[in-house]
Amino acid sequence: VHGDSCLVPMAAYVLPYVYFDGDVMLVERAHDVAAAMSLFVGEGLLGLSFQWPDDGYAHPLIQIASERKCAIFRLSRIGFLPNRLRRLLTCTTVLKVVAALDDAERLKLAREYELVLGGTVDVVDFARTLGYRPVSFRQLVRDVLVKDLDRSLARSDWERRTLSADQISYIATDAWAVRAVHAALAWADVMQAEAQYAVVSPSRTS
């Protein structure tokens, strides 16, 4: 089983926090959306996360990350869901990796923005299809990336006029980490399949 052979449980260890160290673009005006979307041209795998203010009614922040770039869309400042962003979120040709995006969140997106996400995969569900048994996304980060997720800012003020550098780093890391874990799991699965093929296949001599 993948989970038994490839992952060493890290729950008992104190691990350093994981931080996204790539480029981050904070989008608060509609005319900046096109520049943000250009960051992801040609990308086939993206991390996607949502940060909802505590009251549950305010507009969410939407984070999208590639390996080295992240865009954070503040819908409360933009005022609406831009069409370019909508097309990316609904398309099925670009895989968007999420973590624990529940039915209530999907219902909010559908009700408030008439948005039905397309081309998404939950990284925890993906891990389970490979034989891993994570109890949470945070555990999966610890086991796969051998780092921990800093959750200290989860309940900070996401409606404040100016987000702090720590808040921006926090949500950029969230989006990047789901992609990083998915990419690492997929790579490990391919490597294991190739190793098994090499064992069972007769060697060829010229």
PDB file of N, CA and C in Angstrom, residues 13 27 29 34 37 62 64-67 71 74 84 86 107 113 135-136 143-144 160 168 170 181 196 201:
ATOM      1  N   TYR A  13       6.558  14.861  15.499  1.00  0.00           N
ATOM      2  CA  TYR A  13       7.724  15.719  15.332  1.00  0.00           C
ATOM      3  C   TYR A  13       7.313  17.188  15.237  1.00  0.00           C
ATOM      4  N   VAL A  27      -4.755  41.221  -6.035  1.00  0.00           N
ATOM      5  CA  VAL A  27      -5.650  41.854  -7.005  1.00  0.00           C
ATOM      6  C   VAL A  27      -6.842  42.450  -6.267  1.00  0.00           C
ATOM      7  N   ARG A  29      -8.396  45.456  -7.800  1.00  0.00           N
ATOM      8  CA  ARG A  29      -9.082  46.295  -8.781  1.00  0.00           C
ATOM      9  C   ARG A  29      -9.347  45.486 -10.047  1.00  0.00           C
ATOM     10  N   ALA A  34      -6.621  41.010 -15.618  1.00  0.00           N
ATOM     11  CA  ALA A  34      -5.990  40.458 -16.818  1.00  0.00           C
ATOM     12  C   ALA A  34      -4.519  40.149 -16.578  1.00  0.00           C
ATOM     13  N   MET A  37      -4.263  37.009 -14.429  1.00  0.00           N
ATOM     14  CA  MET A  37      -4.574  35.776 -15.141  1.00  0.00           C
ATOM     15  C   MET A  37      -3.444  35.379 -16.096  1.00  0.00           C
ATOM     16  N   ILE A  62      -9.939  34.670  -3.051  1.00  0.00           N
ATOM     17  CA  ILE A  62      -9.663  33.497  -3.876  1.00  0.00           C
ATOM     18  C   ILE A  62      -8.178  33.492  -4.211  1.00  0.00           C
ATOM     19  N   ILE A  64      -5.014  31.526  -6.170  1.00  0.00           N
ATOM     20  CA  ILE A  64      -4.629  30.582  -7.220  1.00  0.00           C
ATOM     21  C   ILE A  64      -3.111  30.585  -7.294  1.00  0.00           C
ATOM     22  N   ALA A  65      -2.507  29.402  -7.333  1.00  0.00           N
ATOM     23  CA  ALA A  65      -1.052  29.326  -7.327  1.00  0.00           C
ATOM     24  C   ALA A  65      -0.540  28.292  -8.318  1.00  0.00           C
ATOM     25  N   SER A  66       0.536  28.662  -9.009  1.00  0.00           N
ATOM     26  CA  SER A  66       1.322  27.712  -9.791  1.00  0.00           C
ATOM     27  C   SER A  66       2.542  27.362  -8.940  1.00  0.00           C
ATOM     28  N   GLU A  67       3.548  26.784  -9.542  1.00  0.00           N
ATOM     29  CA  GLU A  67       4.733  26.405  -8.767  1.00  0.00           C
ATOM     30  C   GLU A  67       5.458  27.623  -8.200  1.00  0.00           C
ATOM     31  N   ALA A  71      -1.729  34.439  -7.299  1.00  0.00           N
ATOM     32  CA  ALA A  71      -2.587  35.626  -7.377  1.00  0.00           C
ATOM     33  C   ALA A  71      -3.678  35.505  -6.323  1.00  0.00           C
ATOM     34  N   ARG A  74      -9.243  39.722  -4.154  1.00  0.00           N
ATOM     35  CA  ARG A  74     -10.104  40.205  -3.070  1.00  0.00           C
ATOM     36  C   ARG A  74     -11.436  40.641  -3.681  1.00  0.00           C
ATOM     37  N   ARG A  84     -12.858  36.663 -16.544  1.00  0.00           N
ATOM     38  CA  ARG A  84     -11.627  35.912 -16.797  1.00  0.00           C
ATOM     39  C   ARG A  84     -11.358  34.904 -15.685  1.00  0.00           C
ATOM     40  N   ARG A  86     -13.693  33.694 -13.663  1.00  0.00           N
ATOM     41  CA  ARG A  86     -14.770  32.710 -13.743  1.00  0.00           C
ATOM     42  C   ARG A  86     -14.435  31.617 -14.761  1.00  0.00           C
ATOM     43  N   LEU A 107     -21.824  25.557  -2.186  1.00  0.00           N
ATOM     44  CA  LEU A 107     -23.172  26.125  -2.246  1.00  0.00           C
ATOM     45  C   LEU A 107     -23.116  27.655  -2.182  1.00  0.00           C
ATOM     46  N   TYR A 113     -22.449  33.666  -6.529  1.00  0.00           N
ATOM     47  CA  TYR A 113     -21.764  34.029  -7.782  1.00  0.00           C
ATOM     48  C   TYR A 113     -22.202  33.193  -8.982  1.00  0.00           C
ATOM     49  N   VAL A 135      -5.741  12.059   7.879  1.00  0.00           N
ATOM     50  CA  VAL A 135      -6.958  12.479   8.571  1.00  0.00           C
ATOM     51  C   VAL A 135      -7.272  13.940   8.268  1.00  0.00           C
ATOM     52  N   SER A 136      -6.319  14.652   7.696  1.00  0.00           N
ATOM     53  CA  SER A 136      -6.527  16.058   7.373  1.00  0.00           C
ATOM     54  C   SER A 136      -5.503  16.492   6.338  1.00  0.00           C
ATOM     55  N   ASP A 143       3.316  14.948   6.299  1.00  0.00           N
ATOM     56  CA  ASP A 143       3.864  13.669   5.842  1.00  0.00           C
ATOM     57  C   ASP A 143       4.555  13.768   4.492  1.00  0.00           C
ATOM     58  N   VAL A 144       4.011  14.568   3.584  1.00  0.00           N
ATOM     59  CA  VAL A 144       4.543  14.627   2.218  1.00  0.00           C
ATOM     60  C   VAL A 144       5.644  15.675   2.068  1.00  0.00           C
ATOM     61  N   ARG A 160     -10.120  43.657   6.733  1.00  0.00           N
ATOM     62  CA  ARG A 160      -9.401  44.891   7.002  1.00  0.00           C
ATOM     63  C   ARG A 160      -9.030  45.576   5.689  1.00  0.00           C
ATOM     64  N   ILE A 168      -1.036  37.899   3.715  1.00  0.00           N
ATOM     65  CA  ILE A 168      -0.824  37.588   2.295  1.00  0.00           C
ATOM     66  C   ILE A 168      -0.001  36.324   2.147  1.00  0.00           C
ATOM     67  N   TYR A 170       0.253  33.931   4.317  1.00  0.00           N
ATOM     68  CA  TYR A 170      -0.543  32.820   4.844  1.00  0.00           C
ATOM     69  C   TYR A 170      -1.450  32.220   3.775  1.00  0.00           C
ATOM     70  N   VAL A 181       1.610  19.445  -2.698  1.00  0.00           N
ATOM     71  CA  VAL A 181       1.347  18.093  -2.182  1.00  0.00           C
ATOM     72  C   VAL A 181       0.844  17.189  -3.298  1.00  0.00           C
ATOM     73  N   GLN A 196       8.280  -0.697 -10.143  1.00  0.00           N
ATOM     74  CA  GLN A 196       7.636  -2.006 -10.216  1.00  0.00           C
ATOM     75  C   GLN A 196       7.752  -2.584 -11.623  1.00  0.00           C
ATOM     76  N   SER A 201       9.746  -6.477 -15.576  1.00  0.00           N
ATOM     77  CA  SER A 201      10.065  -6.538 -16.994  1.00  0.00           C
ATOM     78  C   SER A 201      11.463  -7.109 -17.208  1.00  0.00           C
TER      79      SER A 201
END
